[in-house]
């Protein structure tokens, strides 16, 4: 398909570059945000490490829905907190369901009419 990248479909981009604040003679140079409103890959998570960490998630709406992307971001946040609070645990242990309510919500997502998750 046009625009399809055959090498990979998912991109995790971490940027921790110093913020630019340069000048060119009397002109001030400022970086513009790179948000096109379209996804270049099936799933693209950009992480910018600045004074505060900023996440930008772009995804193909033909493959993913809002609920599955919210689930992905919640798990990502759980992993980050788990790595800090309990570094001895593996990622699978951090993400393991903690009770029947959480296990039921995961099962509900997997049974949804999501073209990707519904096939699992």
PDB file of C-alpha atoms in Angstrom:
ATOM      1  CA  UNK A   1       0.000   0.000   0.000  1.00  0.00           C
ATOM      2  CA  UNK A   2       1.252   3.542  -0.654  1.00  0.00           C
ATOM      3  CA  UNK A   3       2.909   4.974   2.441  1.00  0.00           C
ATOM      4  CA  UNK A   4       3.307   1.537   4.033  1.00  0.00           C
ATOM      5  CA  UNK A   5       6.731   0.895   5.558  1.00  0.00           C
ATOM      6  CA  UNK A   6       7.742  -2.737   4.878  1.00  0.00           C
ATOM      7  CA  UNK A   7      10.557  -2.760   7.469  1.00  0.00           C
ATOM      8  CA  UNK A   8       8.496  -1.969  10.581  1.00  0.00           C
ATOM      9  CA  UNK A   9       5.000  -0.804  11.536  1.00  0.00           C
ATOM     10  CA  UNK A  10       5.568   0.343  15.126  1.00  0.00           C
ATOM     11  CA  UNK A  11       7.880   3.152  16.203  1.00  0.00           C
ATOM     12  CA  UNK A  12       8.983   4.146  19.713  1.00  0.00           C
ATOM     13  CA  UNK A  13      10.863   7.418  19.493  1.00  0.00           C
ATOM     14  CA  UNK A  14      12.562   8.840  22.594  1.00  0.00           C
ATOM     15  CA  UNK A  15      13.931  12.352  22.311  1.00  0.00           C
ATOM     16  CA  UNK A  16      15.963  13.895  25.085  1.00  0.00           C
ATOM     17  CA  UNK A  17      17.631  16.635  23.095  1.00  0.00           C
ATOM     18  CA  UNK A  18      18.167  20.001  24.709  1.00  0.00           C
ATOM     19  CA  UNK A  19      15.511  22.522  23.773  1.00  0.00           C
ATOM     20  CA  UNK A  20      16.651  24.845  21.038  1.00  0.00           C
ATOM     21  CA  UNK A  21      16.708  28.535  21.712  1.00  0.00           C
ATOM     22  CA  UNK A  22      19.115  29.925  19.191  1.00  0.00           C
ATOM     23  CA  UNK A  23      19.337  33.114  17.239  1.00  0.00           C
ATOM     24  CA  UNK A  24      20.548  34.011  13.811  1.00  0.00           C
ATOM     25  CA  UNK A  25      21.551  37.636  13.995  1.00  0.00           C
ATOM     26  CA  UNK A  26      18.442  39.603  14.999  1.00  0.00           C
ATOM     27  CA  UNK A  27      16.165  36.582  14.279  1.00  0.00           C
ATOM     28  CA  UNK A  28      15.137  34.121  17.012  1.00  0.00           C
ATOM     29  CA  UNK A  29      14.858  30.422  16.096  1.00  0.00           C
ATOM     30  CA  UNK A  30      12.262  28.198  17.787  1.00  0.00           C
ATOM     31  CA  UNK A  31      11.440  24.541  17.189  1.00  0.00           C
ATOM     32  CA  UNK A  32       7.954  23.796  15.912  1.00  0.00           C
ATOM     33  CA  UNK A  33       6.034  20.778  17.208  1.00  0.00           C
ATOM     34  CA  UNK A  34       6.003  17.790  14.855  1.00  0.00           C
ATOM     35  CA  UNK A  35       2.329  16.880  14.969  1.00  0.00           C
ATOM     36  CA  UNK A  36       0.855  16.200  11.572  1.00  0.00           C
ATOM     37  CA  UNK A  37      -2.489  14.713  12.642  1.00  0.00           C
ATOM     38  CA  UNK A  38      -1.752  11.615  10.565  1.00  0.00           C
ATOM     39  CA  UNK A  39       0.058   8.448  11.543  1.00  0.00           C
ATOM     40  CA  UNK A  40       3.155   7.567   9.515  1.00  0.00           C
ATOM     41  CA  UNK A  41       3.199   4.055  11.006  1.00  0.00           C
ATOM     42  CA  UNK A  42       0.546   1.717  12.361  1.00  0.00           C
ATOM     43  CA  UNK A  43       1.564   2.783  15.874  1.00  0.00           C
ATOM     44  CA  UNK A  44       3.920   5.612  16.812  1.00  0.00           C
ATOM     45  CA  UNK A  45       4.717   6.561  20.431  1.00  0.00           C
ATOM     46  CA  UNK A  46       6.938   9.616  20.782  1.00  0.00           C
ATOM     47  CA  UNK A  47       8.442  10.369  24.195  1.00  0.00           C
ATOM     48  CA  UNK A  48      10.015  13.759  24.798  1.00  0.00           C
ATOM     49  CA  UNK A  49      12.119  14.083  27.937  1.00  0.00           C
ATOM     50  CA  UNK A  50      12.068  17.745  28.894  1.00  0.00           C
ATOM     51  CA  UNK A  51      11.243  19.472  32.202  1.00  0.00           C
ATOM     52  CA  UNK A  52       8.144  17.261  32.045  1.00  0.00           C
ATOM     53  CA  UNK A  53       7.842  14.050  30.039  1.00  0.00           C
ATOM     54  CA  UNK A  54       5.494  14.436  27.079  1.00  0.00           C
ATOM     55  CA  UNK A  55       3.954  11.497  25.207  1.00  0.00           C
ATOM     56  CA  UNK A  56       2.479  11.772  21.730  1.00  0.00           C
ATOM     57  CA  UNK A  57       0.622   8.720  20.423  1.00  0.00           C
ATOM     58  CA  UNK A  58      -0.324   8.391  16.767  1.00  0.00           C
ATOM     59  CA  UNK A  59      -2.072   5.310  15.430  1.00  0.00           C
ATOM     60  CA  UNK A  60      -3.930   3.974  12.426  1.00  0.00           C
ATOM     61  CA  UNK A  61      -7.638   4.168  13.276  1.00  0.00           C
ATOM     62  CA  UNK A  62      -8.332   1.324  10.845  1.00  0.00           C
ATOM     63  CA  UNK A  63      -6.317  -0.982  13.135  1.00  0.00           C
ATOM     64  CA  UNK A  64      -6.811   0.405  16.659  1.00  0.00           C
ATOM     65  CA  UNK A  65      -9.617   2.071  18.586  1.00  0.00           C
ATOM     66  CA  UNK A  66      -9.495   4.611  21.426  1.00  0.00           C
ATOM     67  CA  UNK A  67     -10.083   1.955  24.099  1.00  0.00           C
ATOM     68  CA  UNK A  68      -7.151  -0.192  22.985  1.00  0.00           C
ATOM     69  CA  UNK A  69      -4.852   2.860  22.857  1.00  0.00           C
ATOM     70  CA  UNK A  70      -5.986   3.997  26.321  1.00  0.00           C
ATOM     71  CA  UNK A  71      -5.206   0.465  27.541  1.00  0.00           C
ATOM     72  CA  UNK A  72      -1.728   0.664  25.945  1.00  0.00           C
ATOM     73  CA  UNK A  73      -0.969   4.011  27.632  1.00  0.00           C
ATOM     74  CA  UNK A  74      -2.265   2.794  31.009  1.00  0.00           C
ATOM     75  CA  UNK A  75       0.010  -0.255  30.790  1.00  0.00           C
ATOM     76  CA  UNK A  76       2.940   1.949  29.758  1.00  0.00           C
ATOM     77  CA  UNK A  77       2.350   4.158  32.813  1.00  0.00           C
ATOM     78  CA  UNK A  78       2.075   1.051  35.043  1.00  0.00           C
ATOM     79  CA  UNK A  79       5.405  -0.200  33.666  1.00  0.00           C
ATOM     80  CA  UNK A  80       7.166   3.100  34.321  1.00  0.00           C
ATOM     81  CA  UNK A  81       5.847   3.318  37.882  1.00  0.00           C
ATOM     82  CA  UNK A  82       6.670  -0.358  38.446  1.00  0.00           C
ATOM     83  CA  UNK A  83      10.238   0.051  37.206  1.00  0.00           C
ATOM     84  CA  UNK A  84      10.772   2.832  39.749  1.00  0.00           C
ATOM     85  CA  UNK A  85       8.870   1.382  42.722  1.00  0.00           C
ATOM     86  CA  UNK A  86       9.669  -2.336  42.286  1.00  0.00           C
ATOM     87  CA  UNK A  87      12.764  -2.690  40.065  1.00  0.00           C
ATOM     88  CA  UNK A  88      13.153  -6.353  41.051  1.00  0.00           C
ATOM     89  CA  UNK A  89       9.934  -7.306  39.203  1.00  0.00           C
ATOM     90  CA  UNK A  90       9.853  -8.261  35.542  1.00  0.00           C
ATOM     91  CA  UNK A  91       7.599  -6.340  33.122  1.00  0.00           C
ATOM     92  CA  UNK A  92       5.203  -9.334  33.050  1.00  0.00           C
ATOM     93  CA  UNK A  93       4.968  -9.310  36.848  1.00  0.00           C
ATOM     94  CA  UNK A  94       4.299  -5.568  36.865  1.00  0.00           C
ATOM     95  CA  UNK A  95       1.522  -5.915  34.289  1.00  0.00           C
ATOM     96  CA  UNK A  96      -0.089  -9.026  35.822  1.00  0.00           C
ATOM     97  CA  UNK A  97      -3.765  -8.457  36.736  1.00  0.00           C
ATOM     98  CA  UNK A  98      -4.043  -7.528  40.409  1.00  0.00           C
ATOM     99  CA  UNK A  99      -7.622  -8.683  40.951  1.00  0.00           C
ATOM    100  CA  UNK A 100     -10.752 -10.098  39.341  1.00  0.00           C
ATOM    101  CA  UNK A 101     -11.990  -6.661  38.220  1.00  0.00           C
ATOM    102  CA  UNK A 102      -8.827  -5.916  36.280  1.00  0.00           C
ATOM    103  CA  UNK A 103      -8.748  -9.392  34.721  1.00  0.00           C
ATOM    104  CA  UNK A 104     -12.374  -8.951  33.605  1.00  0.00           C
ATOM    105  CA  UNK A 105     -11.658  -5.562  32.016  1.00  0.00           C
ATOM    106  CA  UNK A 106      -8.708  -7.036  30.102  1.00  0.00           C
ATOM    107  CA  UNK A 107     -10.894  -9.905  28.901  1.00  0.00           C
ATOM    108  CA  UNK A 108     -13.577  -7.392  27.878  1.00  0.00           C
ATOM    109  CA  UNK A 109     -11.054  -5.539  25.727  1.00  0.00           C
ATOM    110  CA  UNK A 110      -9.879  -8.758  24.110  1.00  0.00           C
ATOM    111  CA  UNK A 111     -13.464  -9.728  23.233  1.00  0.00           C
ATOM    112  CA  UNK A 112     -14.260  -6.311  21.726  1.00  0.00           C
ATOM    113  CA  UNK A 113     -14.968  -5.806  18.033  1.00  0.00           C
ATOM    114  CA  UNK A 114     -11.438  -4.531  17.527  1.00  0.00           C
ATOM    115  CA  UNK A 115      -9.924  -5.911  14.297  1.00  0.00           C
ATOM    116  CA  UNK A 116      -6.550  -6.447  15.958  1.00  0.00           C
ATOM    117  CA  UNK A 117      -7.451  -7.427  19.524  1.00  0.00           C
ATOM    118  CA  UNK A 118     -10.533  -9.415  18.568  1.00  0.00           C
ATOM    119  CA  UNK A 119      -8.327 -11.883  16.690  1.00  0.00           C
ATOM    120  CA  UNK A 120      -6.316 -12.801  19.801  1.00  0.00           C
TER     121      UNK A 120
END
